[in-house]
Amino acid sequence: MQPIQLNSLCYALQGKPLLSDLTVTLCARRIGLIGRNGSGKTTLMRLMAGLIAPSSGTVRLGDLDPYSDRKAALARIGILFQNPDHQILFPTVEEELAFGLLQQGQSQSAAFGRANDMLTAEGRADWAKAPVSNLSHGQKQWLCLQAVLLMGPETLLLDEPFAALDLPTETRLRRHLEGLDQRLITIAHRPEDLAHCQEVLWLEAGRIAAFGAPDEVLPAYAEAMRQLGERDAD
């Protein structure tokens, strides 16, 4: 599994810097990304997925630039957005599942065949023609995750995957994610959601505040947030 390398990475939007001078190499299979709202976590994830281009500096998946070589990146890295409604494009389940495979160059018959095989294996063959609009939030998130996994990426980027889920759905999703062989990079606000990680990157105001083992980074983050909360209390 090749490392993800950020070198002097910067990103600005309409002249406003969102990320500044990020230099770090991510190697572990389970990586956490933590920080307050507006710290740049989702922006960094979009850069790693190749959805946007850096303002300066570089992102590399091994030797691959995910933005300039989008087709190759599709086979290496996938992203699961916090809100599945921002990710879903098609009206039926099988169409949504097949889309990524079509992007990778598979024929329509092969893509739809794999989509339906996956649904059968999951005991959900009757979902194929189901309207996506009829699914619950948790079911939509499951659909988006399966669509990404069908593309066979080495790395999954997960943006607040447990947000807005009830406890049973969250438990099922955690169990599913824990069983995956892929490298997972997970955004979270709660330190306990990242305790299982091997590396944690803490972003503060678009810069790296800390990077290292979770038993070092997460307590420092929690204490900083506690102190901030006390100062801001009214």
mmCIF file of C-alpha atoms in Angstrom:
data_model
loop_
_atom_site.group_PDB
_atom_site.id
_atom_site.type_symbol
_atom_site.label_atom_id
_atom_site.label_comp_id
_atom_site.label_asym_id
_atom_site.label_seq_id
_atom_site.Cartn_x
_atom_site.Cartn_y
_atom_site.Cartn_z
ATOM 1 C CA MET A 1 0.000 0.000 0.000
ATOM 2 C CA GLN A 2 1.683 3.171 -1.201
ATOM 3 C CA PRO A 3 1.934 6.237 1.068
ATOM 4 C CA ILE A 4 -0.006 9.449 0.583
ATOM 5 C CA GLN A 5 2.449 12.338 0.500
ATOM 6 C CA LEU A 6 1.551 15.992 1.038
ATOM 7 C CA ASN A 7 4.340 18.409 0.246
ATOM 8 C CA SER A 8 3.936 22.132 1.036
ATOM 9 C CA LEU A 9 0.258 21.715 0.172
ATOM 10 C CA CYS A 10 -1.810 24.908 0.070
ATOM 11 C CA TYR A 11 -5.350 25.640 -1.027
ATOM 12 C CA ALA A 12 -7.142 28.982 -1.241
ATOM 13 C CA LEU A 13 -10.674 29.838 -2.338
ATOM 14 C CA GLN A 14 -11.320 33.318 -3.727
ATOM 15 C CA GLY A 15 -8.100 34.478 -2.143
ATOM 16 C CA LYS A 16 -8.916 33.056 1.291
ATOM 17 C CA PRO A 17 -6.404 30.405 2.454
ATOM 18 C CA LEU A 18 -8.106 27.217 3.661
ATOM 19 C CA LEU A 19 -4.992 25.035 3.915
ATOM 20 C CA SER A 20 -1.443 26.275 4.406
ATOM 21 C CA ASP A 21 1.875 24.458 3.987
ATOM 22 C CA LEU A 22 0.815 20.904 4.826
ATOM 23 C CA THR A 23 3.767 18.522 4.650
ATOM 24 C CA VAL A 24 3.236 14.993 5.923
ATOM 25 C CA THR A 25 3.433 11.357 4.771
ATOM 26 C CA LEU A 26 0.501 9.062 5.643
ATOM 27 C CA CYS A 27 1.406 5.367 5.715
ATOM 28 C CA ALA A 28 -0.888 3.527 8.138
ATOM 29 C CA ARG A 29 -3.962 1.428 7.232
ATOM 30 C CA ARG A 30 -6.194 3.308 9.673
ATOM 31 C CA ILE A 31 -5.732 7.085 9.732
ATOM 32 C CA GLY A 32 -7.816 9.675 11.550
ATOM 33 C CA LEU A 33 -8.322 13.308 10.593
ATOM 34 C CA ILE A 34 -9.610 15.531 13.385
ATOM 35 C CA GLY A 35 -10.218 19.232 13.907
ATOM 36 C CA ARG A 36 -12.877 21.839 14.521
ATOM 37 C CA ASN A 37 -15.429 22.904 11.923
ATOM 38 C CA GLY A 38 -13.688 25.012 9.303
ATOM 39 C CA SER A 39 -10.243 23.603 10.027
ATOM 40 C CA GLY A 40 -9.868 22.282 6.465
ATOM 41 C CA LYS A 41 -10.546 18.570 6.940
ATOM 42 C CA THR A 42 -13.034 18.125 4.104
ATOM 43 C CA THR A 43 -10.971 20.340 1.798
ATOM 44 C CA LEU A 44 -7.934 18.135 2.439
ATOM 45 C CA MET A 45 -9.986 15.023 1.735
ATOM 46 C CA ARG A 46 -11.194 16.474 -1.576
ATOM 47 C CA LEU A 47 -7.589 17.267 -2.516
ATOM 48 C CA MET A 48 -6.485 13.709 -1.717
ATOM 49 C CA ALA A 49 -9.350 12.354 -3.846
ATOM 50 C CA GLY A 50 -8.320 14.563 -6.775
ATOM 51 C CA LEU A 51 -11.652 16.408 -6.863
ATOM 52 C CA ILE A 52 -9.926 19.802 -6.658
ATOM 53 C CA ALA A 53 -6.428 21.012 -7.516
ATOM 54 C CA PRO A 54 -3.977 22.474 -4.982
ATOM 55 C CA SER A 55 -3.259 26.183 -5.160
ATOM 56 C CA SER A 56 0.379 25.211 -4.627
ATOM 57 C CA GLY A 57 2.315 22.206 -3.395
ATOM 58 C CA THR A 58 1.520 18.593 -4.234
ATOM 59 C CA VAL A 59 -0.548 15.555 -3.310
ATOM 60 C CA ARG A 60 0.782 12.163 -4.361
ATOM 61 C CA LEU A 61 -0.623 8.652 -4.006
ATOM 62 C CA GLY A 62 2.675 6.921 -4.454
ATOM 63 C CA ASP A 63 3.759 8.425 -7.770
ATOM 64 C CA LEU A 64 0.220 9.389 -8.850
ATOM 65 C CA ASP A 65 -1.167 12.928 -8.962
ATOM 66 C CA PRO A 66 -4.881 12.268 -8.263
ATOM 67 C CA TYR A 67 -6.078 15.510 -9.835
ATOM 68 C CA SER A 68 -4.184 15.351 -13.131
ATOM 69 C CA ASP A 69 -4.812 11.618 -13.643
ATOM 70 C CA ARG A 70 -8.409 11.168 -12.552
ATOM 71 C CA LYS A 71 -8.942 7.834 -14.340
ATOM 72 C CA ALA A 72 -6.006 6.211 -12.550
ATOM 73 C CA ALA A 73 -7.091 7.786 -9.271
ATOM 74 C CA LEU A 74 -10.532 6.139 -9.523
ATOM 75 C CA ALA A 75 -8.851 2.763 -9.122
ATOM 76 C CA ARG A 76 -6.719 3.909 -6.186
ATOM 77 C CA ILE A 77 -8.856 6.109 -3.962
ATOM 78 C CA GLY A 78 -12.573 6.526 -3.230
ATOM 79 C CA ILE A 79 -14.485 9.036 -1.146
ATOM 80 C CA LEU A 80 -17.663 8.767 0.934
ATOM 81 C CA PHE A 81 -19.255 12.154 1.581
ATOM 82 C CA GLN A 82 -20.934 13.033 4.865
ATOM 83 C CA ASN A 83 -24.294 13.542 3.159
ATOM 84 C CA PRO A 84 -25.134 10.740 0.694
ATOM 85 C CA ASP A 85 -27.557 13.039 -1.134
ATOM 86 C CA HIS A 86 -24.499 15.023 -2.267
ATOM 87 C CA GLN A 87 -23.024 11.873 -3.810
ATOM 88 C CA ILE A 88 -25.958 10.035 -5.378
ATOM 89 C CA LEU A 89 -26.572 10.860 -9.048
ATOM 90 C CA PHE A 90 -28.996 8.262 -10.393
ATOM 91 C CA PRO A 91 -32.636 7.368 -9.703
ATOM 92 C CA THR A 92 -32.263 3.624 -9.090
ATOM 93 C CA VAL A 93 -29.953 1.545 -6.931
ATOM 94 C CA GLU A 94 -28.424 -0.495 -9.750
ATOM 95 C CA GLU A 95 -27.713 2.616 -11.822
ATOM 96 C CA GLU A 96 -25.912 4.241 -8.899
ATOM 97 C CA LEU A 97 -23.853 1.113 -8.263
ATOM 98 C CA ALA A 98 -22.898 0.721 -11.915
ATOM 99 C CA PHE A 99 -21.856 4.334 -12.523
ATOM 100 C CA GLY A 100 -18.337 4.113 -11.118
ATOM 101 C CA LEU A 101 -17.643 0.915 -13.040
ATOM 102 C CA LEU A 102 -18.751 2.609 -16.249
ATOM 103 C CA GLN A 103 -16.351 5.455 -15.471
ATOM 104 C CA GLN A 104 -13.566 2.909 -15.190
ATOM 105 C CA GLY A 105 -14.300 1.724 -18.716
ATOM 106 C CA GLN A 106 -16.388 -1.391 -18.098
ATOM 107 C CA SER A 107 -19.179 -2.204 -20.522
ATOM 108 C CA GLN A 108 -22.763 -1.512 -19.524
ATOM 109 C CA SER A 109 -23.585 -5.211 -19.299
ATOM 110 C CA ALA A 110 -20.518 -5.930 -17.153
ATOM 111 C CA ALA A 111 -21.123 -2.957 -14.863
ATOM 112 C CA PHE A 112 -24.798 -3.757 -14.279
ATOM 113 C CA GLY A 113 -23.966 -7.446 -13.899
ATOM 114 C CA ARG A 114 -21.458 -6.709 -11.129
ATOM 115 C CA ALA A 115 -23.884 -4.329 -9.452
ATOM 116 C CA ASN A 116 -26.606 -6.974 -9.358
ATOM 117 C CA ASP A 117 -24.181 -9.697 -8.248
ATOM 118 C CA MET A 118 -23.177 -7.524 -5.305
ATOM 119 C CA LEU A 119 -26.800 -6.899 -4.341
ATOM 120 C CA THR A 120 -27.514 -10.637 -4.511
ATOM 121 C CA ALA A 121 -24.488 -11.407 -2.338
ATOM 122 C CA GLU A 122 -25.737 -8.874 0.219
ATOM 123 C CA GLY A 123 -29.246 -10.345 0.220
ATOM 124 C CA ARG A 124 -30.671 -7.246 -1.440
ATOM 125 C CA ALA A 125 -31.344 -8.386 -4.998
ATOM 126 C CA ASP A 126 -34.805 -6.823 -4.802
ATOM 127 C CA TRP A 127 -33.189 -3.391 -4.404
ATOM 128 C CA ALA A 128 -31.902 -3.261 -7.992
ATOM 129 C CA LYS A 129 -34.806 -1.324 -9.498
ATOM 130 C CA ALA A 130 -35.730 0.453 -6.265
ATOM 131 C CA PRO A 131 -35.855 4.266 -6.378
ATOM 132 C CA VAL A 132 -32.992 5.727 -4.359
ATOM 133 C CA SER A 133 -35.436 8.349 -3.070
ATOM 134 C CA ASN A 134 -37.223 5.616 -1.107
ATOM 135 C CA LEU A 135 -34.129 4.718 0.924
ATOM 136 C CA SER A 136 -33.408 5.951 4.438
ATOM 137 C CA HIS A 137 -30.305 8.025 5.214
ATOM 138 C CA GLY A 138 -28.468 4.952 6.453
ATOM 139 C CA GLN A 139 -29.472 2.908 3.412
ATOM 140 C CA LYS A 140 -28.299 5.678 1.091
ATOM 141 C CA GLN A 141 -24.963 5.759 2.873
ATOM 142 C CA TRP A 142 -24.683 1.972 2.510
ATOM 143 C CA LEU A 143 -25.403 2.365 -1.213
ATOM 144 C CA CYS A 144 -22.713 5.021 -1.643
ATOM 145 C CA LEU A 145 -20.174 2.886 0.217
ATOM 146 C CA GLN A 146 -20.938 -0.175 -1.909
ATOM 147 C CA ALA A 147 -20.680 1.885 -5.102
ATOM 148 C CA VAL A 148 -17.205 3.025 -4.060
ATOM 149 C CA LEU A 149 -16.104 -0.464 -2.986
ATOM 150 C CA LEU A 150 -17.172 -1.952 -6.329
ATOM 151 C CA MET A 151 -14.495 0.222 -7.955
ATOM 152 C CA GLY A 152 -11.805 -1.549 -5.931
ATOM 153 C CA PRO A 153 -9.876 1.384 -4.426
ATOM 154 C CA GLU A 154 -6.868 0.852 -2.159
ATOM 155 C CA THR A 155 -7.893 3.787 0.031
ATOM 156 C CA LEU A 156 -11.277 5.016 1.277
ATOM 157 C CA LEU A 157 -11.786 8.596 2.450
ATOM 158 C CA LEU A 158 -14.662 8.803 4.933
ATOM 159 C CA ASP A 159 -16.078 12.232 5.775
ATOM 160 C CA GLU A 160 -17.905 11.989 9.133
ATOM 161 C CA PRO A 161 -19.319 8.550 8.251
ATOM 162 C CA PHE A 162 -21.314 8.219 11.503
ATOM 163 C CA ALA A 163 -23.029 11.607 11.375
ATOM 164 C CA ALA A 164 -26.849 11.519 11.432
ATOM 165 C CA LEU A 165 -26.996 7.728 11.948
ATOM 166 C CA ASP A 166 -29.029 6.068 14.673
ATOM 167 C CA LEU A 167 -27.130 3.726 16.992
ATOM 168 C CA PRO A 168 -28.048 0.393 15.302
ATOM 169 C CA THR A 169 -27.098 1.766 11.863
ATOM 170 C CA GLU A 170 -23.870 3.205 13.250
ATOM 171 C CA THR A 171 -22.989 -0.134 14.844
ATOM 172 C CA ARG A 172 -23.542 -1.983 11.567
ATOM 173 C CA LEU A 173 -21.475 0.542 9.620
ATOM 174 C CA ARG A 174 -18.602 0.365 12.136
ATOM 175 C CA ARG A 175 -18.588 -3.424 11.898
ATOM 176 C CA HIS A 176 -18.567 -3.239 8.090
ATOM 177 C CA LEU A 177 -15.723 -0.715 7.962
ATOM 178 C CA GLU A 178 -13.618 -2.616 10.496
ATOM 179 C CA GLY A 179 -13.720 -5.673 8.237
ATOM 180 C CA LEU A 180 -12.396 -3.899 5.134
ATOM 181 C CA ASP A 181 -8.880 -4.502 3.847
ATOM 182 C CA GLN A 182 -8.618 -1.000 2.370
ATOM 183 C CA ARG A 183 -6.758 1.839 4.020
ATOM 184 C CA LEU A 184 -9.334 4.086 5.722
ATOM 185 C CA ILE A 185 -8.858 7.800 6.317
ATOM 186 C CA THR A 186 -11.681 8.965 8.566
ATOM 187 C CA ILE A 187 -12.786 12.490 9.462
ATOM 188 C CA ALA A 188 -14.342 12.804 12.914
ATOM 189 C CA HIS A 189 -15.037 15.405 15.586
ATOM 190 C CA ARG A 190 -15.174 13.011 18.532
ATOM 191 C CA PRO A 191 -11.776 11.644 19.638
ATOM 192 C CA GLU A 192 -13.343 8.304 20.586
ATOM 193 C CA ASP A 193 -14.276 7.719 16.937
ATOM 194 C CA LEU A 194 -10.578 7.680 16.025
ATOM 195 C CA ALA A 195 -9.178 5.685 18.945
ATOM 196 C CA HIS A 196 -8.781 2.634 16.667
ATOM 197 C CA CYS A 197 -6.536 4.525 14.233
ATOM 198 C CA GLN A 198 -2.793 4.040 13.928
ATOM 199 C CA GLU A 199 -2.088 7.644 12.897
ATOM 200 C CA VAL A 200 -4.039 10.827 13.610
ATOM 201 C CA LEU A 201 -3.645 14.179 11.870
ATOM 202 C CA TRP A 202 -4.987 17.206 13.753
ATOM 203 C CA LEU A 203 -5.779 20.263 11.648
ATOM 204 C CA GLU A 204 -6.258 23.683 13.199
ATOM 205 C CA ALA A 205 -7.093 26.713 11.039
ATOM 206 C CA GLY A 206 -5.791 24.960 7.925
ATOM 207 C CA ARG A 207 -2.446 23.957 9.430
ATOM 208 C CA ILE A 208 -1.091 20.801 11.030
ATOM 209 C CA ALA A 209 -1.393 21.128 14.796
ATOM 210 C CA ALA A 210 -0.142 17.609 15.495
ATOM 211 C CA PHE A 211 0.456 14.275 13.776
ATOM 212 C CA GLY A 212 1.244 10.953 15.398
ATOM 213 C CA ALA A 213 -0.133 8.101 17.466
ATOM 214 C CA PRO A 214 -3.734 8.462 18.679
ATOM 215 C CA ASP A 215 -2.762 8.103 22.356
ATOM 216 C CA GLU A 216 -0.661 11.248 21.944
ATOM 217 C CA VAL A 217 -2.680 13.385 19.534
ATOM 218 C CA LEU A 218 -6.236 12.709 20.723
ATOM 219 C CA PRO A 219 -5.749 13.626 24.418
ATOM 220 C CA ALA A 220 -3.963 16.823 23.358
ATOM 221 C CA TYR A 221 -6.821 17.680 21.011
ATOM 222 C CA ALA A 222 -9.460 16.932 23.657
ATOM 223 C CA GLU A 223 -7.704 19.122 26.204
ATOM 224 C CA ALA A 224 -7.321 21.983 23.724
ATOM 225 C CA MET A 225 -11.030 21.785 22.893
ATOM 226 C CA ARG A 226 -11.919 21.694 26.612
ATOM 227 C CA GLN A 227 -9.879 24.809 27.261
ATOM 228 C CA LEU A 228 -11.385 26.543 24.237
ATOM 229 C CA GLY A 229 -14.883 25.678 25.439
ATOM 230 C CA GLU A 230 -14.160 27.142 28.869
ATOM 231 C CA ARG A 231 -12.809 30.376 27.397
ATOM 232 C CA ASP A 232 -15.825 30.694 25.091
ATOM 233 C CA ALA A 233 -18.408 29.760 27.706
ATOM 234 C CA ASP A 234 -21.109 32.329 28.426
#
